[in-house]
Short mmCIF file of C-alpha atoms in Angstrom, two decimals:
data_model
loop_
_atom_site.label_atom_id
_atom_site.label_comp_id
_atom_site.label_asym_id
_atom_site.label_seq_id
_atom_site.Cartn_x
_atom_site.Cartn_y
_atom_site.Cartn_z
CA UNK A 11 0.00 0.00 0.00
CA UNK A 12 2.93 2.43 0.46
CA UNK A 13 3.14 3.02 -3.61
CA UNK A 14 -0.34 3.82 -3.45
CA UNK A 15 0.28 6.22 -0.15
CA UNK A 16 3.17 8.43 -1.80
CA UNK A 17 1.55 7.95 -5.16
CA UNK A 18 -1.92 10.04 -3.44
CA UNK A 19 0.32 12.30 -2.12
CA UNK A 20 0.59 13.93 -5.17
CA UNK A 21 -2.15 15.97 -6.75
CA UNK A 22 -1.99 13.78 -9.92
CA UNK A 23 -2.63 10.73 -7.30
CA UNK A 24 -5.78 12.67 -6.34
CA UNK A 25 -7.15 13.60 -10.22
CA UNK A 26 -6.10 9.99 -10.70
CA UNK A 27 -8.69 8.31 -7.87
CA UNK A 28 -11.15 11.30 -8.59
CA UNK A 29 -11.24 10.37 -11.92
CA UNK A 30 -11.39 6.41 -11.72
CA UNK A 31 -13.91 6.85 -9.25
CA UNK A 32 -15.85 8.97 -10.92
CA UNK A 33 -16.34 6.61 -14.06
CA UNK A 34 -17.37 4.53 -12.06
CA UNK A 35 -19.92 5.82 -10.16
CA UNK A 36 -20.61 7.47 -13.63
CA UNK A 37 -21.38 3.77 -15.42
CA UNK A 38 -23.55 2.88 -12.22
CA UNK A 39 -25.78 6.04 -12.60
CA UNK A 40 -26.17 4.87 -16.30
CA UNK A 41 -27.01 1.13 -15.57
CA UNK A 42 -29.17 2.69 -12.58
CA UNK A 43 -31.00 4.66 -14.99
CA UNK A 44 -31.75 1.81 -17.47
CA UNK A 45 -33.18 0.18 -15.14
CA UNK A 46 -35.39 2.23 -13.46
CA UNK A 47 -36.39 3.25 -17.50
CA UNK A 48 -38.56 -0.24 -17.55
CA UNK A 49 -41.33 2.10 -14.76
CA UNK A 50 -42.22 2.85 -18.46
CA UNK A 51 -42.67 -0.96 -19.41
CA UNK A 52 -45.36 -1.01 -16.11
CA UNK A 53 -45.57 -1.99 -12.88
CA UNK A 54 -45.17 -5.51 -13.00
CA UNK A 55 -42.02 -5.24 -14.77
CA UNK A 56 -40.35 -3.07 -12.29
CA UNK A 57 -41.18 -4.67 -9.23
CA UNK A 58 -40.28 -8.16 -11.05
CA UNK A 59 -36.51 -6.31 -11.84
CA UNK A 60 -36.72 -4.85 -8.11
CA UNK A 61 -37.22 -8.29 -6.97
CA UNK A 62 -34.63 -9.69 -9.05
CA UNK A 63 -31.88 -7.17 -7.78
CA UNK A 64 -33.17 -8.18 -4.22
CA UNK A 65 -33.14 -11.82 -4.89
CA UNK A 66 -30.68 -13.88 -3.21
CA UNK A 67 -28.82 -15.25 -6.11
CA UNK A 68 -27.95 -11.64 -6.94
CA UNK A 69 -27.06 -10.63 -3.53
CA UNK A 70 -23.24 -11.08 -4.16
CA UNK A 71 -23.56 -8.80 -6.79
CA UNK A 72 -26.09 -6.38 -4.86
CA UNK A 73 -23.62 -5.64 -2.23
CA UNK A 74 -19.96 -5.83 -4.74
CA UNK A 75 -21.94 -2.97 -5.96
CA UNK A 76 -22.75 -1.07 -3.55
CA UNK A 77 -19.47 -1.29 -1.15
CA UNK A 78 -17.84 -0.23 -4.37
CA UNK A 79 -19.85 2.59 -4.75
CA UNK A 80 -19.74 3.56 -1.52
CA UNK A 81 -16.00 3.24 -1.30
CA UNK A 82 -16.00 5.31 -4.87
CA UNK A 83 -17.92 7.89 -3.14
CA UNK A 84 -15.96 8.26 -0.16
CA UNK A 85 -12.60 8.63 -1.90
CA UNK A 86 -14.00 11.01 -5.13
CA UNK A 87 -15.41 13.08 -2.11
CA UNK A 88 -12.25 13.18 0.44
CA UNK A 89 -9.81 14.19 -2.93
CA UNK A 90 -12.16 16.89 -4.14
CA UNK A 91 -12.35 18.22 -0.78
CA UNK A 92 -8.13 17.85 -0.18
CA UNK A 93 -7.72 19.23 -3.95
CA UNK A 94 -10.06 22.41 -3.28
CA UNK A 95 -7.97 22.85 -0.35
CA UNK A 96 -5.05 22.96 -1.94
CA UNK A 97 -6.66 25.18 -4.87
CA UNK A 98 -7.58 27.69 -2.53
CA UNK A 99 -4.05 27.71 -1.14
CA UNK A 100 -2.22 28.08 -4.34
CA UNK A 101 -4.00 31.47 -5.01
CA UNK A 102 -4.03 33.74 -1.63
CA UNK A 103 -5.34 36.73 -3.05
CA UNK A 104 -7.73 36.90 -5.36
CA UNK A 105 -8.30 38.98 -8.73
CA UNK A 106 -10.30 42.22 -8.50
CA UNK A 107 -11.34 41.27 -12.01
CA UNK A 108 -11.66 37.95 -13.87
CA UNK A 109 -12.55 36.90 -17.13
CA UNK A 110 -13.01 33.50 -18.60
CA UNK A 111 -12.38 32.61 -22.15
CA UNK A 112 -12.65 28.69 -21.95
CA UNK A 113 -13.46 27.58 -18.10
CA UNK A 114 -17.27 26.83 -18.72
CA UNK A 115 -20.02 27.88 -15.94
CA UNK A 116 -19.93 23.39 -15.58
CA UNK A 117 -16.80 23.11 -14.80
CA UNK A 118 -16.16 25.93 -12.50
CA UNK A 119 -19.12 24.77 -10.11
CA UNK A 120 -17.96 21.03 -9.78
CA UNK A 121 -17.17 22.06 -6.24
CA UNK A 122 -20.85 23.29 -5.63
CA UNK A 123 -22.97 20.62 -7.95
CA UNK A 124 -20.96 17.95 -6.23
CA UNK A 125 -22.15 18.33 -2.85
CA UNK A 126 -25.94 19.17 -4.04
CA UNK A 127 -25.79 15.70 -5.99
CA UNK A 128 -24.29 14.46 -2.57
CA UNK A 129 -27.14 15.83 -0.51
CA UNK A 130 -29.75 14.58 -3.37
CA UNK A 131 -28.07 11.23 -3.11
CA UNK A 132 -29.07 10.92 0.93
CA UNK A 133 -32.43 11.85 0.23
CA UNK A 134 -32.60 9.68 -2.79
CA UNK A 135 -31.78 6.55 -0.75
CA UNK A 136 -33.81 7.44 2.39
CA UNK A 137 -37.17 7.90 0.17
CA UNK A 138 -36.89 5.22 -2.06
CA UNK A 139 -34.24 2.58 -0.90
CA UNK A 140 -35.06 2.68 3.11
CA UNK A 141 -37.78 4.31 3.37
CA UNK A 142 -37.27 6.62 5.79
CA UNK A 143 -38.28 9.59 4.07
CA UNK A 144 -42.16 9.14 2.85
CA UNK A 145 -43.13 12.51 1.55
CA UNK A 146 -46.72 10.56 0.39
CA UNK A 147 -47.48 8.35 3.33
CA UNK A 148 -46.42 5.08 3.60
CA UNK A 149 -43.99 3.21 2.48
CA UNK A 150 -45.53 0.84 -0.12
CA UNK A 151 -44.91 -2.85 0.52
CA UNK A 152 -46.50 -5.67 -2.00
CA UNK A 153 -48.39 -8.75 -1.09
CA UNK A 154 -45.15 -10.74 -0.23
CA UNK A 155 -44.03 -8.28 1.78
CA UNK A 156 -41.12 -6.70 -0.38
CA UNK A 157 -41.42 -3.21 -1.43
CA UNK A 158 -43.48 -1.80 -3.96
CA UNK A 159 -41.29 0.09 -6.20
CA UNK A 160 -43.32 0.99 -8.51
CA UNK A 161 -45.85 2.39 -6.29
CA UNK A 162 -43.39 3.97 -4.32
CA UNK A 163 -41.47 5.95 -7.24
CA UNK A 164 -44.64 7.13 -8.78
CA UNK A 165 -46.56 8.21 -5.07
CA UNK A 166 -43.12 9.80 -4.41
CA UNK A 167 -42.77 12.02 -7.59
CA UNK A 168 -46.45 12.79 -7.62
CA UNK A 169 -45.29 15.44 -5.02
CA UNK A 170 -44.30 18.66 -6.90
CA UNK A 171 -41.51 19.59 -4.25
CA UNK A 172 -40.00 15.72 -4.91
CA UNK A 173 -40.35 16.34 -8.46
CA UNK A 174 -39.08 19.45 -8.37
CA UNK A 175 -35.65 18.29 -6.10
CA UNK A 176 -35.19 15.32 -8.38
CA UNK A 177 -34.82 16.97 -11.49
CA UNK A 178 -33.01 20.20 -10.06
CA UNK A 179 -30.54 17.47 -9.02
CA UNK A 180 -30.13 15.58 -12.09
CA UNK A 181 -29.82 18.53 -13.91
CA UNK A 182 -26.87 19.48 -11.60
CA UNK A 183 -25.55 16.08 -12.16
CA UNK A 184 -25.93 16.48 -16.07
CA UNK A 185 -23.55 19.76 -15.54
CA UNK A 186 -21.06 17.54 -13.44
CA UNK A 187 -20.86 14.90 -15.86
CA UNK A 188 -20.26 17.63 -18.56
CA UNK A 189 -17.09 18.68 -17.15
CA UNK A 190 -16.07 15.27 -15.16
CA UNK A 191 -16.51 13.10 -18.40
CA UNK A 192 -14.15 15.29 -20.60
CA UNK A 193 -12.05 15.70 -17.71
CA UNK A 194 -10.95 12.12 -17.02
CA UNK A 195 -10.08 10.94 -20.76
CA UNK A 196 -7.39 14.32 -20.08
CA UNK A 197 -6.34 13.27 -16.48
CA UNK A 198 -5.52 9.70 -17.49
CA UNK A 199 -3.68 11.20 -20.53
CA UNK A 200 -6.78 9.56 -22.86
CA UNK A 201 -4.95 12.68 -25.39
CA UNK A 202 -4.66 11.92 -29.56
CA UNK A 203 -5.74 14.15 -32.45
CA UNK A 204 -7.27 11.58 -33.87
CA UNK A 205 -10.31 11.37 -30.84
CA UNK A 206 -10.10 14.55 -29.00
CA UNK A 207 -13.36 15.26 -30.98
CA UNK A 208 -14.66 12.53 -30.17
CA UNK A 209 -14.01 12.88 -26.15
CA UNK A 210 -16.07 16.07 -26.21
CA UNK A 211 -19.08 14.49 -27.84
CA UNK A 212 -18.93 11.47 -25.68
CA UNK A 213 -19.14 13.05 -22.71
CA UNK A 214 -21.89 15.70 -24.07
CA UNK A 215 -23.95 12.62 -25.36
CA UNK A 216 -23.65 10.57 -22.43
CA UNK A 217 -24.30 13.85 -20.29
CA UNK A 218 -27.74 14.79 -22.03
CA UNK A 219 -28.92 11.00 -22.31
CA UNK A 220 -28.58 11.05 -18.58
CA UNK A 221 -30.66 14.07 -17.72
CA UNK A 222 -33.36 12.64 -20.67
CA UNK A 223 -33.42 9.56 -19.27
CA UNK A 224 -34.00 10.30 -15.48
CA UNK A 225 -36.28 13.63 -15.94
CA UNK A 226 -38.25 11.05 -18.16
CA UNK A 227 -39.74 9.64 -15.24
CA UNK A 228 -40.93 12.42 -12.61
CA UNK A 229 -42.21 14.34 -15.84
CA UNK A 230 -44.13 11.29 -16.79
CA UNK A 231 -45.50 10.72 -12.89
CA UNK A 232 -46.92 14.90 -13.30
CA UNK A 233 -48.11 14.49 -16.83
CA UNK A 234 -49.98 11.65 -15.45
CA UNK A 235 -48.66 9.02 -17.71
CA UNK A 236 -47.85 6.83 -15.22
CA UNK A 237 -50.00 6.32 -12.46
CA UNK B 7 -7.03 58.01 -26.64
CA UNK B 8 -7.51 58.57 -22.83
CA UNK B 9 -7.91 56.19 -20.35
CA UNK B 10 -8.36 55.68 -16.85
CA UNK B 11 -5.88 53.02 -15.17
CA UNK B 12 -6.76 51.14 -11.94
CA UNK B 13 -3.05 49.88 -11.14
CA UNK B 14 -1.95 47.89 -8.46
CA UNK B 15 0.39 49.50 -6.07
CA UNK B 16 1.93 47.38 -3.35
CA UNK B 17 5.05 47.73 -0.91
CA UNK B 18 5.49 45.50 1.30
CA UNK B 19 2.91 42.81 1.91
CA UNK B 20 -0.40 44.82 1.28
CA UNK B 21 -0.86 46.26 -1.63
CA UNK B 22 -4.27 48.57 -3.12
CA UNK B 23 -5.84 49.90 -6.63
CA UNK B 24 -4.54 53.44 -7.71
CA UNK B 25 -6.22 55.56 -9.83
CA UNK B 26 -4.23 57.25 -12.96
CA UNK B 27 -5.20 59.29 -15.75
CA UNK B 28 -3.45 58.53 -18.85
CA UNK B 29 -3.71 61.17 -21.36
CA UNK B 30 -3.05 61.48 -24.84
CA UNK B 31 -1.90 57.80 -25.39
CA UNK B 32 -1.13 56.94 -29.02
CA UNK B 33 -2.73 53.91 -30.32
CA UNK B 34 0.40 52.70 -32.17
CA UNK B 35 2.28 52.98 -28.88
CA UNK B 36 2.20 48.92 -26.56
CA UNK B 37 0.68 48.68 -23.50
CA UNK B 38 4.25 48.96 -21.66
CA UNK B 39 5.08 52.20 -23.37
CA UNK B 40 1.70 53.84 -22.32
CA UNK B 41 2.86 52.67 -18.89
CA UNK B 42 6.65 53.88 -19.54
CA UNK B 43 5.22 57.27 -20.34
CA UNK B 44 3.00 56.96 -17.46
CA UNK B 45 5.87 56.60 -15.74
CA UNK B 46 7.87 59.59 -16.81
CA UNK B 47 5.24 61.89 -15.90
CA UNK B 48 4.82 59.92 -12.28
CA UNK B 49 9.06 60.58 -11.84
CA UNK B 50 8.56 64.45 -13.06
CA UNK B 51 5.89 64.75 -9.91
CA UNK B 52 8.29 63.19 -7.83
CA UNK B 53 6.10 60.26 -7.15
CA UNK B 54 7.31 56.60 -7.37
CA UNK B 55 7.06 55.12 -11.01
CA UNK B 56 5.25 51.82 -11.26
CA UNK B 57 7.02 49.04 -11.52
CA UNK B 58 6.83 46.21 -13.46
CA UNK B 59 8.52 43.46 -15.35
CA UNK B 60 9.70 43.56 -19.16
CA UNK B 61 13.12 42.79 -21.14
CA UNK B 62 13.19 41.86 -24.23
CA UNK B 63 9.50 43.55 -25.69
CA UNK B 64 9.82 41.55 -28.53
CA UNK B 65 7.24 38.45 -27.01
CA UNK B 66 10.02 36.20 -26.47
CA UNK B 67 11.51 36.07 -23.12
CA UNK B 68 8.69 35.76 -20.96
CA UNK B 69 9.62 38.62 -18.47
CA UNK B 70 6.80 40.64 -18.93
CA UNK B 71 3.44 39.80 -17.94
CA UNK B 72 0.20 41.52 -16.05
CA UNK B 73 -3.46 40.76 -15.92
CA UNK B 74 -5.48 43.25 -17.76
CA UNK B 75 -9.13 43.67 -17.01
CA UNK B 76 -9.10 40.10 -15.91
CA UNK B 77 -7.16 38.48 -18.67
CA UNK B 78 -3.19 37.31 -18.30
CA UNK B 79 -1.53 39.49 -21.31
CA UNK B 80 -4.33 41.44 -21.85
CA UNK B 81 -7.59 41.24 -24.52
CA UNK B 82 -5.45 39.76 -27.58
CA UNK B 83 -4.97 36.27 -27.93
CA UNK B 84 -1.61 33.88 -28.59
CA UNK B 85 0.47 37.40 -27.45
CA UNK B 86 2.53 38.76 -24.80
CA UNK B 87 1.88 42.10 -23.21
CA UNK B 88 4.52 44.11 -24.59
CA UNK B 89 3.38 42.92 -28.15
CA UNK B 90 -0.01 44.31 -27.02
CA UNK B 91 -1.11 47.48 -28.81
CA UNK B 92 -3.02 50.35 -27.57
CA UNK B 93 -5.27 50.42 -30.75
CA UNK B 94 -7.00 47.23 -28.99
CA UNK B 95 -8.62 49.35 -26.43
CA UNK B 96 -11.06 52.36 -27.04
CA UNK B 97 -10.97 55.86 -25.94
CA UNK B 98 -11.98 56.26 -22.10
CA UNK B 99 -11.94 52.82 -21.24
CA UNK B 100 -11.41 51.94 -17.94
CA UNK B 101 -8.66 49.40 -17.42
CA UNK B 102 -7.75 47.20 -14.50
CA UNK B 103 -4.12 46.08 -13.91
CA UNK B 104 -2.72 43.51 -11.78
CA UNK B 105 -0.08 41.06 -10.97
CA UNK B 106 0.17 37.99 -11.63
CA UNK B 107 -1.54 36.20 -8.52
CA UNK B 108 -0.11 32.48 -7.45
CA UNK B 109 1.14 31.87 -3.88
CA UNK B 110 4.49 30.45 -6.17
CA UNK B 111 4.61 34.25 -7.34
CA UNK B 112 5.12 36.39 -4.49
CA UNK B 113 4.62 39.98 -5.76
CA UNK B 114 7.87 42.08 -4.79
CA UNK B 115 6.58 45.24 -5.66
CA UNK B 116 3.46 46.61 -7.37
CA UNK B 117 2.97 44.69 -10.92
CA UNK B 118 6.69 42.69 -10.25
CA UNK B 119 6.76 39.28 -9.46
CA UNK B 120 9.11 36.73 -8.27
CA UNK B 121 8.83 33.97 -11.05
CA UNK B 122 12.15 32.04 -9.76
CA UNK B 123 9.75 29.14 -8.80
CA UNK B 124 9.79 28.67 -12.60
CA UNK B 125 13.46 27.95 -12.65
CA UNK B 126 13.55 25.82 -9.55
CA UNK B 127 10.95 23.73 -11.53
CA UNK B 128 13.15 23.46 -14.42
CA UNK B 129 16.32 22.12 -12.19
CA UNK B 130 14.16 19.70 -10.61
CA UNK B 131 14.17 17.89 -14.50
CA UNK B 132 13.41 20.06 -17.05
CA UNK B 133 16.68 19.34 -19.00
CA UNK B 134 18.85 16.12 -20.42
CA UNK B 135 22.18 15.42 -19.28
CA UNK B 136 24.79 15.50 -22.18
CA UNK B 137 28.43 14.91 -22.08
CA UNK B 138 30.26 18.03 -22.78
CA UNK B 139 32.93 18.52 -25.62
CA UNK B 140 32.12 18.61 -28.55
CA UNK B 141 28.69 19.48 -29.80
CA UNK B 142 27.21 16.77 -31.49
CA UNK B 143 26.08 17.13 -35.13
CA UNK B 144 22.58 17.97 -35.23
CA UNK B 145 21.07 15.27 -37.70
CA UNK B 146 23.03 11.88 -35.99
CA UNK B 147 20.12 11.27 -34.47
CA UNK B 148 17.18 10.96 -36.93
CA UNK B 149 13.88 12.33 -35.22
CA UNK B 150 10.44 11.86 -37.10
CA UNK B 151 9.45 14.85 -38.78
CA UNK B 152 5.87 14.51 -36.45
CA UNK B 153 7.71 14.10 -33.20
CA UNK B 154 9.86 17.39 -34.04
CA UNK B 155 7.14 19.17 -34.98
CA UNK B 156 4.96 18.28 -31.97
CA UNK B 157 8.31 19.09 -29.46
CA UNK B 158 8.68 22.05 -30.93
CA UNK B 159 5.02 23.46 -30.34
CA UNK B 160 5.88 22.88 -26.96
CA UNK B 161 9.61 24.07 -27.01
CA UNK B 162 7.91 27.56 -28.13
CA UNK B 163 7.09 28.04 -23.91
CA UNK B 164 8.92 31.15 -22.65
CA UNK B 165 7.67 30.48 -19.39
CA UNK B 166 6.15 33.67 -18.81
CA UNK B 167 3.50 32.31 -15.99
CA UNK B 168 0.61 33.72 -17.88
CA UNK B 169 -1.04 29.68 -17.06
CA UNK B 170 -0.48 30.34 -13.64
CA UNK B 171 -1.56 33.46 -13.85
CA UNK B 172 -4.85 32.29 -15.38
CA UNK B 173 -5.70 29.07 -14.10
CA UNK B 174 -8.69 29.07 -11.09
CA UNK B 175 -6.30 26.84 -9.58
CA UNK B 176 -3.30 28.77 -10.25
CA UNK B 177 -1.77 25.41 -11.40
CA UNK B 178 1.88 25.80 -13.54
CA UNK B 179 0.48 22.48 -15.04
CA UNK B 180 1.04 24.01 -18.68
CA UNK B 181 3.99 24.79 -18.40
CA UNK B 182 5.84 21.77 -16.62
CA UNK B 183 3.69 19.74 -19.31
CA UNK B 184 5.13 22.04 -22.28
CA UNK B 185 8.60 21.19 -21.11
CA UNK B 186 7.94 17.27 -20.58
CA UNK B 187 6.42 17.24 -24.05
CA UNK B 188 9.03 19.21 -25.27
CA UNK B 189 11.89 17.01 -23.90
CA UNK B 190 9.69 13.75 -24.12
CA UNK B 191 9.07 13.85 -27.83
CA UNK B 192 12.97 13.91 -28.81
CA UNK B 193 15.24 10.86 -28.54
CA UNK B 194 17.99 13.18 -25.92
CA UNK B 195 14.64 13.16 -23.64
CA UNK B 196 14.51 9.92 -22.71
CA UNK B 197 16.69 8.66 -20.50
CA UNK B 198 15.67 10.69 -17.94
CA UNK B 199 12.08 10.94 -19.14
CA UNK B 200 10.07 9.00 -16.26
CA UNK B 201 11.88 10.41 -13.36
CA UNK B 202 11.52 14.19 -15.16
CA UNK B 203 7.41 13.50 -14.52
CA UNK B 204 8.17 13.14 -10.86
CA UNK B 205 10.32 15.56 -10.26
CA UNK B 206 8.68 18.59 -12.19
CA UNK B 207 5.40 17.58 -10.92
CA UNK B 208 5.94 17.19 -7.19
CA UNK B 209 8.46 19.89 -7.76
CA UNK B 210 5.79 21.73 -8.60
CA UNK B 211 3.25 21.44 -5.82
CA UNK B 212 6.09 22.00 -3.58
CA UNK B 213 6.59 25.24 -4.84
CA UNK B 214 3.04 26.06 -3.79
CA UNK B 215 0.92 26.04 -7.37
CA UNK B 216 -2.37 24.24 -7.72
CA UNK B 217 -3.19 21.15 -10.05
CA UNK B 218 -4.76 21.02 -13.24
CA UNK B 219 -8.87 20.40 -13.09
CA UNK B 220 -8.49 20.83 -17.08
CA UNK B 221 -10.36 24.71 -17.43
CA UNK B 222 -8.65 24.64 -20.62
CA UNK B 223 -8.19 28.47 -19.45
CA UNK B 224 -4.37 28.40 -19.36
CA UNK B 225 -4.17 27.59 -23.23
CA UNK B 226 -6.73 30.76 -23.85
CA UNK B 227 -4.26 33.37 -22.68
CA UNK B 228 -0.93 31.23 -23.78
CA UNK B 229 1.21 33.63 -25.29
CA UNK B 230 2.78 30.38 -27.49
CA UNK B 231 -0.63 28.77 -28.40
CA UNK B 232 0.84 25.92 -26.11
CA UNK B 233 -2.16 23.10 -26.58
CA UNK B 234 -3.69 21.17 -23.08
CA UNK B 235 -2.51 17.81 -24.74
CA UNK B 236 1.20 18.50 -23.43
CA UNK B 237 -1.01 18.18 -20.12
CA UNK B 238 -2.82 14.84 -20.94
CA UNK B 239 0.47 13.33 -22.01
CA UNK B 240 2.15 14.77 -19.13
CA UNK B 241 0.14 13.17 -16.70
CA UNK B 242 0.81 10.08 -18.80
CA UNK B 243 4.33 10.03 -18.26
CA UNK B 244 3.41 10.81 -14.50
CA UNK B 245 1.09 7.45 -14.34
CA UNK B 246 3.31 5.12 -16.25
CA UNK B 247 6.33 6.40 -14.25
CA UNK B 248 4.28 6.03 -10.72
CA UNK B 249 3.04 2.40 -11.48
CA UNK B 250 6.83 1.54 -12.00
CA UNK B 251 6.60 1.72 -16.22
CA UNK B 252 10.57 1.88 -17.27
CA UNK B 253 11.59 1.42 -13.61
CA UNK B 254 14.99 0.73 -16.01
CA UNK B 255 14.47 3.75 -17.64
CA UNK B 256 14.72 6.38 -15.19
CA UNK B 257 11.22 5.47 -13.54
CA UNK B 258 10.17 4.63 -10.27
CA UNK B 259 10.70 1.27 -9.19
CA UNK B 260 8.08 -0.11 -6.73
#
């Protein structure tokens, strides 16, 4: 572990965790949002791919996932923190005027989406996941006794305020992923002239499918679509 | 044209804006020779002139350097400040000027700044170790035409500190990368080219300057054009020499 201690030291250490982390919390948000997509395919079908995820053939999986994610979390949030830090330091006094040609408005607030998303992401696993949080009522439970997904998603988002958070969040996440999916292909040296083009669209594509994708659903719940 | 100039005066540790009319100024004259004749007129009132750094004024030693109304070098792009011509700004403007601002460039007085952090970075590996005597003929080792092209873009860094200068992070990123690219692309630069990605790096941060969250804002106001790939394949060098890639050549063995 020491190569890995000295090699953290360094700021490039800290891109380099920030950035592998953040694909890969990055590819779960995208398989999470497939997922969830098949709410559009009806009820049975989500709970049935709730259940399966809960099932205890795929409980190995289940938690590889999520103690990965959570240890992704933990270290994309402790090197952004130590990295602002050090930003801060390496500039004392500030400008009285500054312009920007290229920094865009995305990836000058990855400091303040990140901890929104962060926040979002509590709430987002207290409502839905625990079931702490029940903005509707009751947490829904089916006939067997395991949650009902379905029911709870759509009673959720049928709140304008839950609504509202949700997509205010993934919108904020759409702007993350806008800077932090360019950003890694340049941080792990992912540089030709052949597919620098390329990098920028990537990330753009995957950036908007995301926010599509996800706003899909608490639009659908208001429009009425999905009841 | 006249203007009004907000310039930063600072003895000492604390420093403030200062309000000066400059009248008259031609538009054919560059932005240091408005502030030279600023200056004149400052000595003739027996006040202290303002100081700042320049040399060569032809855009090629990187001495000079301010930030004007919130850009490094001033509104033109892929220039220096002394190259900088008055005929870019318009009668009565209003113009803000500052130092550069980087806790690796302490300001010694008013627009002046200590750049030797620059220099330190450079011993810590920006160079190849050659026998001396005599110097050897310039084509006995062939180079690809590409290669020499691409180390050249980078070569073209004066190291003026206009990336520090511009970067949220005040990160020298660009221009340790434009001297690992430079050096890493030629044959000569590879002996020590692993342990040079250390060394400049670390060097850096040492010397107090931020890291690179990829703004892209330091190649916007680079003087030389220099690109943000030098930076991708910088860090590249820095991985493949930290996971113990070449530990024969120079690199880190773990």
């Amino acid at each position: 572990m020491s190569w890995f201690v000295s090699y953290y030291r360094t700021t490039v250490g800290k891109k380099v965790v920030m950035a592998v982390t953040g694909i890969l919390l990055f590819l779960f948000v995208l398989g999470h949002m497939a997922g969830n997509l098949q709410i559009f395919m009806g009820k049975d079908q989500l709970n049935a791919y709730a259940a399966a995820l809960h099932s205890q053939s795929f409980a190995p999986i289940l938690w590889t996932v999520r103690v990965v994610m959570g240890l992704s979390l933990i270290l994309h949030v402790v090197a952004s923190i130590q990295l602002t830090v050090h930003s801060w330091n390496s500039r004392p006094q500030k400008y009285a005027k500054i312009r920007y040609r290229e920094a865009d408005i995305a990836a000058r607030t990855m400091i303040l989406s990140g901890p929104i998303i962060a926040f979002f992401l509590i709430y987002h696993i207290l409502q839905l996941t625990t079931g702490n949080i029940q903005p509707s009522g009751e947490f829904a439970l089916q006939a067997s006794g395991a949650p009902d997904a379905y029911t709870n998603v759509v009673a959720g988002f049928q709140v304008w305020w839950v609504s509202l958070g949700y997509i205010v969040a993934v919108i904020l996440l759409g702007f993350h992923f806008y800077h932090g999916l360019w950003s890694w292909t340049q941080t792990l040296g992912w540089d030709h002239p052949k597919w620098n083009g390329l990098r920028r669209g990537l990330a753009t594509f995957f950036c908007v499918a995301i926010v599509i994708g996800d706003i899909a659903i608490p639009l659908a719940v208001l429009a009425g679509w999905i009841k | 044209m006249n203007l009004t100039l907000n310039i930063w005066r600072q003895k000492g540790k604390i420093g403030k804006f200062v309000k000066y009319q400059a009248k008259d100024v031609s538009e054919h004259m560059s932005f240091l020779e408005m502030l030279d004749v600023l200056n004149q007129e400052l000595i003739l009132k027996g006040e202290e002139p303002v100081h700042f750094d320049h040399d060569c004024r032809e855009g090629i030693c990187g001495t000079c350097g301010m930030v004007i109304n919130g850009l490094p070098h001033g509104p033109l792009k892929g220039t220096t400040v002394c190259q900088l011509h008055m005929r870019h700004f318009k009668d009565g403007q209003e113009i803000w000027i500052e130092p550069w601002r980087s806790r690796g460039f302490p300001i010694l007085k008013d627009l002046m700044t200590d750049k030797s952090a620059l220099d330190r970075i450079i011993q810590s590996g920006g160079f190849i170790t050659v026998r001396t005597g005599q110097a050897a003929k310039a084509e006995a080792i062939p180079v690809p035409k590409s290669d020499a092209e691409l180390s050249m873009d980078a070569a073209e860094c004066i190291g003026c500190g206009a990336c520090v200068a511009s970067c949220p992070n005040g990160s020298a990123m660009l221009f340790v990368a434009a001297k690992i690219t430079h050096l890493g692309f030629l044959p000569q630069g590879q002996p020590e080219r692993m342990q040079r990605a250390i060394n400049m790096i670390t060097k850096a941060e040492e010397e107090g300057f931020g890291f690179c969250s990829n703004y892209a804002e330091c190649e916007a106001v680079c003087p030389k054009n220099i690109s943000i790939s030098t930076i991708a394949r910088a860090n590249r060098d820095f991985i493949r020499a930290s996971f113990g890639y070449g530990a024969g050549k120079g690199g880190k063995a773990l």
